[in-house]
């Protein structure tokens, strides 16, 4: 028996409205990330995230 995931909605917007909007825009988001441009931008974003993480985790030089 599977558990139902509890949704977190800290807004005054009814959950059904959020889900309706999500169903409307999801196909467009999916199409973008499946496109060449979307794949390229996602790859660039991942590289930026790795670069940021490396800067945060890099040891500081003692002066």
CSV table of N, CA, C and O in Angstrom, one decimal:
chain,number,residue,atom,x,y,z
A,1,UNK,N,0.8,-1.2,0.0
A,1,UNK,CA,0.0,0.0,0.0
A,1,UNK,C,0.9,1.2,0.0
A,1,UNK,O,1.7,1.4,0.9
A,2,UNK,N,0.7,2.1,-1.0
A,2,UNK,CA,1.6,3.3,-1.1
A,2,UNK,C,1.1,4.5,-0.3
A,2,UNK,O,-0.1,4.6,0.0
A,3,UNK,N,2.0,5.3,0.1
A,3,UNK,CA,1.6,6.5,0.8
A,3,UNK,C,1.4,7.6,-0.2
A,3,UNK,O,2.0,7.7,-1.2
A,4,UNK,N,0.4,8.5,0.2
A,4,UNK,CA,0.1,9.6,-0.6
A,4,UNK,C,1.0,10.8,-0.1
A,4,UNK,O,1.1,11.0,1.1
A,5,UNK,N,1.8,11.4,-1.0
A,5,UNK,CA,2.7,12.5,-0.7
A,5,UNK,C,1.9,13.7,-0.2
A,5,UNK,O,0.9,14.1,-0.9
A,6,UNK,N,2.2,14.2,1.0
A,6,UNK,CA,1.5,15.4,1.5
A,6,UNK,C,2.1,16.7,0.7
A,6,UNK,O,3.3,16.9,0.6
A,7,UNK,N,1.2,17.4,0.2
A,7,UNK,CA,1.5,18.6,-0.6
A,7,UNK,C,1.7,19.8,0.4
A,7,UNK,O,1.0,19.9,1.4
A,8,UNK,N,2.7,20.6,0.1
A,8,UNK,CA,3.0,21.8,0.9
A,8,UNK,C,2.5,23.0,0.1
A,8,UNK,O,3.1,23.3,-1.0
A,9,UNK,N,1.6,23.7,0.6
A,9,UNK,CA,1.0,24.9,0.0
A,9,UNK,C,0.9,26.0,1.0
A,9,UNK,O,0.0,26.0,1.8
A,10,UNK,N,1.9,26.9,1.1
A,10,UNK,CA,1.9,28.0,2.1
A,10,UNK,C,1.3,29.3,1.5
A,10,UNK,O,1.7,30.4,1.9
A,11,UNK,N,0.4,29.2,0.6
A,11,UNK,CA,-0.2,30.3,0.0
A,11,UNK,C,-1.7,30.3,0.2
A,11,UNK,O,-2.3,29.4,0.7
A,12,UNK,N,-2.4,31.4,-0.2
A,12,UNK,CA,-3.8,31.5,-0.1
A,12,UNK,C,-4.5,30.9,-1.4
A,12,UNK,O,-5.7,30.9,-1.5
A,13,UNK,N,-3.6,30.5,-2.4
A,13,UNK,CA,-4.1,29.9,-3.6
A,13,UNK,C,-4.6,28.5,-3.4
A,13,UNK,O,-3.8,27.7,-2.8
A,14,UNK,N,-5.8,28.1,-3.7
A,14,UNK,CA,-6.3,26.8,-3.5
A,14,UNK,C,-5.4,25.7,-4.3
A,14,UNK,O,-5.0,26.0,-5.4
A,15,UNK,N,-5.2,24.6,-3.7
A,15,UNK,CA,-4.3,23.6,-4.3
A,15,UNK,C,-4.9,23.1,-5.7
A,15,UNK,O,-4.1,22.9,-6.6
A,16,UNK,N,-6.2,23.1,-5.8
A,16,UNK,CA,-6.7,22.7,-7.1
A,16,UNK,C,-6.3,23.7,-8.2
A,16,UNK,O,-6.1,23.3,-9.4
A,17,UNK,N,-6.2,24.9,-7.9
A,17,UNK,CA,-5.8,26.0,-8.9
A,17,UNK,C,-4.4,25.8,-9.2
A,17,UNK,O,-4.0,25.9,-10.4
A,18,UNK,N,-3.5,25.5,-8.3
A,18,UNK,CA,-2.1,25.3,-8.5
A,18,UNK,C,-1.9,24.1,-9.4
A,18,UNK,O,-1.2,24.2,-10.4
A,19,UNK,N,-2.6,23.0,-9.1
A,19,UNK,CA,-2.6,21.8,-10.0
A,19,UNK,C,-3.1,22.1,-11.4
A,19,UNK,O,-2.5,21.6,-12.4
A,20,UNK,N,-4.1,22.9,-11.5
A,20,UNK,CA,-4.7,23.2,-12.9
A,20,UNK,C,-3.6,24.0,-13.7
A,20,UNK,O,-3.4,23.7,-14.8
A,21,UNK,N,-3.0,25.0,-13.1
A,21,UNK,CA,-2.0,25.8,-13.8
A,21,UNK,C,-0.8,24.8,-14.1
A,21,UNK,O,-0.3,24.9,-15.3
A,22,UNK,N,-0.4,24.0,-13.2
A,22,UNK,CA,0.7,23.1,-13.5
A,22,UNK,C,0.4,22.2,-14.7
A,22,UNK,O,1.3,21.9,-15.5
A,23,UNK,N,-0.8,21.6,-14.7
A,23,UNK,CA,-1.2,20.8,-15.9
A,23,UNK,C,-1.2,21.6,-17.2
A,23,UNK,O,-0.9,21.0,-18.2
A,24,UNK,N,-1.5,22.8,-17.1
A,24,UNK,CA,-1.5,23.7,-18.4
A,24,UNK,C,-0.1,23.9,-18.9
A,24,UNK,O,0.2,23.9,-20.1
A,25,UNK,N,0.9,24.2,-18.0
A,25,UNK,CA,2.2,24.6,-18.4
A,25,UNK,C,3.2,23.5,-18.5
A,25,UNK,O,4.2,23.6,-19.2
A,26,UNK,N,2.9,22.4,-17.9
A,26,UNK,CA,3.8,21.2,-17.9
A,26,UNK,C,4.2,20.8,-19.3
A,26,UNK,O,5.4,20.6,-19.6
A,27,UNK,N,3.3,20.6,-20.3
A,27,UNK,CA,3.7,20.2,-21.6
A,27,UNK,C,4.7,21.2,-22.3
A,27,UNK,O,5.6,20.7,-23.0
A,28,UNK,N,4.5,22.5,-22.0
A,28,UNK,CA,5.5,23.5,-22.6
A,28,UNK,C,6.8,23.3,-22.0
A,28,UNK,O,7.9,23.4,-22.6
A,29,UNK,N,6.9,23.2,-20.6
A,29,UNK,CA,8.2,23.0,-19.9
A,29,UNK,C,8.9,21.7,-20.4
A,29,UNK,O,10.1,21.8,-20.7
A,30,UNK,N,8.1,20.7,-20.5
A,30,UNK,CA,8.7,19.4,-21.0
A,30,UNK,C,9.2,19.5,-22.4
A,30,UNK,O,10.4,19.1,-22.7
A,31,UNK,N,8.5,20.2,-23.3
A,31,UNK,CA,8.9,20.4,-24.7
A,31,UNK,C,10.2,21.2,-24.7
A,31,UNK,O,11.1,20.9,-25.5
A,32,UNK,N,10.3,22.2,-23.9
A,32,UNK,CA,11.5,23.1,-23.9
A,32,UNK,C,12.7,22.2,-23.5
A,32,UNK,O,13.8,22.3,-24.1
A,33,UNK,N,12.6,21.5,-22.4
A,33,UNK,CA,13.8,20.7,-21.9
A,33,UNK,C,14.1,19.5,-22.8
A,33,UNK,O,15.2,19.0,-22.8
A,34,UNK,N,13.2,19.1,-23.7
A,34,UNK,CA,13.5,18.1,-24.7
A,34,UNK,C,14.1,18.7,-25.9
A,34,UNK,O,14.7,17.9,-26.7
A,35,UNK,N,14.0,20.0,-26.1
A,35,UNK,CA,14.6,20.6,-27.3
A,35,UNK,C,16.1,20.8,-27.2
A,35,UNK,O,16.7,20.7,-26.1
A,36,UNK,N,16.7,21.0,-28.3
A,36,UNK,CA,18.2,21.3,-28.3
A,36,UNK,C,18.6,22.5,-27.5
A,36,UNK,O,19.5,22.4,-26.7
A,37,UNK,N,17.8,23.6,-27.6
A,37,UNK,CA,18.1,24.8,-26.8
A,37,UNK,C,17.9,24.5,-25.4
A,37,UNK,O,18.7,24.9,-24.5
A,38,UNK,N,16.9,23.8,-25.0
A,38,UNK,CA,16.6,23.5,-23.6
A,38,UNK,C,17.7,22.6,-23.0
A,38,UNK,O,18.2,22.8,-21.9
A,39,UNK,N,18.2,21.6,-23.8
A,39,UNK,CA,19.3,20.7,-23.3
A,39,UNK,C,20.6,21.5,-23.2
A,39,UNK,O,21.3,21.3,-22.2
A,40,UNK,N,20.8,22.4,-24.1
A,40,UNK,CA,22.0,23.2,-24.0
A,40,UNK,C,22.0,24.2,-22.8
A,40,UNK,O,23.0,24.2,-22.0
A,41,UNK,N,20.9,24.8,-22.6
A,41,UNK,CA,20.8,25.7,-21.4
A,41,UNK,C,20.8,25.0,-20.1
A,41,UNK,O,21.4,25.4,-19.1
A,42,UNK,N,20.3,23.8,-20.1
A,42,UNK,CA,20.3,23.0,-18.8
A,42,UNK,C,21.8,22.5,-18.6
A,42,UNK,O,22.2,22.6,-17.4
A,43,UNK,N,22.5,22.2,-19.6
A,43,UNK,CA,23.9,21.8,-19.4
A,43,UNK,C,24.7,23.0,-18.9
A,43,UNK,O,25.5,22.8,-18.0
A,44,UNK,N,24.5,24.1,-19.5
A,44,UNK,CA,25.2,25.3,-19.0
A,44,UNK,C,24.8,25.7,-17.6
A,44,UNK,O,25.7,26.0,-16.8
A,45,UNK,N,23.6,25.5,-17.2
A,45,UNK,CA,23.1,25.7,-15.8
A,45,UNK,C,23.8,24.8,-14.9
A,45,UNK,O,24.3,25.2,-13.8
A,46,UNK,N,23.9,23.5,-15.2
A,46,UNK,CA,24.5,22.5,-14.4
A,46,UNK,C,26.0,22.9,-14.2
A,46,UNK,O,26.5,22.8,-13.1
A,47,UNK,N,26.7,23.3,-15.2
A,47,UNK,CA,28.1,23.7,-15.1
A,47,UNK,C,28.2,24.9,-14.2
A,47,UNK,O,29.2,24.9,-13.4
A,48,UNK,N,27.3,25.8,-14.3
A,48,UNK,CA,27.4,27.0,-13.4
A,48,UNK,C,27.2,26.6,-11.9
A,48,UNK,O,27.8,27.1,-11.0
A,49,UNK,N,26.3,25.6,-11.7
A,49,UNK,CA,26.0,25.1,-10.3
A,49,UNK,C,27.3,24.4,-9.8
A,49,UNK,O,27.6,24.6,-8.6
A,50,UNK,N,28.0,23.7,-10.6
A,50,UNK,CA,29.2,23.0,-10.2
A,50,UNK,C,30.3,24.0,-9.8
A,50,UNK,O,31.0,23.9,-8.8
A,51,UNK,N,30.4,25.0,-10.7
A,51,UNK,CA,31.3,26.1,-10.5
A,51,UNK,C,31.1,26.8,-9.2
A,51,UNK,O,32.0,27.1,-8.4
A,52,UNK,N,29.8,27.1,-8.9
A,52,UNK,CA,29.5,27.8,-7.6
A,52,UNK,C,29.8,26.9,-6.4
A,52,UNK,O,30.3,27.4,-5.4
A,53,UNK,N,29.5,25.7,-6.5
A,53,UNK,CA,29.8,24.7,-5.4
A,53,UNK,C,31.3,24.6,-5.2
A,53,UNK,O,31.7,24.6,-4.0
A,54,UNK,N,32.1,24.6,-6.3
A,54,UNK,CA,33.5,24.6,-6.1
A,54,UNK,C,34.0,25.8,-5.4
A,54,UNK,O,35.0,25.7,-4.6
A,55,UNK,N,33.5,27.0,-5.7
A,55,UNK,CA,33.9,28.2,-5.1
A,55,UNK,C,33.6,28.2,-3.6
A,55,UNK,O,34.4,28.7,-2.8
A,56,UNK,N,32.4,27.7,-3.3
A,56,UNK,CA,32.0,27.7,-1.9
A,56,UNK,C,32.8,26.7,-1.1
A,56,UNK,O,33.2,26.9,0.1
A,57,UNK,N,33.2,25.5,-1.7
A,57,UNK,CA,33.9,24.5,-1.0
A,57,UNK,C,35.4,24.6,-1.1
A,57,UNK,O,36.1,23.8,-0.5
A,58,UNK,N,35.9,25.6,-1.8
A,58,UNK,CA,37.4,25.7,-2.0
A,58,UNK,C,38.0,26.2,-0.7
A,58,UNK,O,37.4,27.1,-0.1
A,59,UNK,N,39.1,25.7,-0.3
A,59,UNK,CA,39.8,26.2,0.9
A,59,UNK,C,40.3,27.6,0.7
A,59,UNK,O,40.8,27.9,-0.4
A,60,UNK,N,40.2,28.4,1.7
A,60,UNK,CA,40.6,29.8,1.6
A,60,UNK,C,42.1,29.8,1.8
A,60,UNK,O,42.7,29.2,2.7
A,61,UNK,N,42.8,30.6,1.0
A,61,UNK,CA,44.3,30.8,1.2
A,61,UNK,C,44.5,31.7,2.4
A,61,UNK,O,43.9,32.7,2.6
A,62,UNK,N,45.5,31.2,3.2
A,62,UNK,CA,45.9,32.0,4.4
A,62,UNK,C,46.8,33.2,3.9
A,62,UNK,O,47.7,33.0,3.1
A,63,UNK,N,46.5,34.4,4.5
A,63,UNK,CA,47.4,35.5,4.1
A,63,UNK,C,48.3,35.8,5.2
A,63,UNK,O,48.2,35.7,6.3
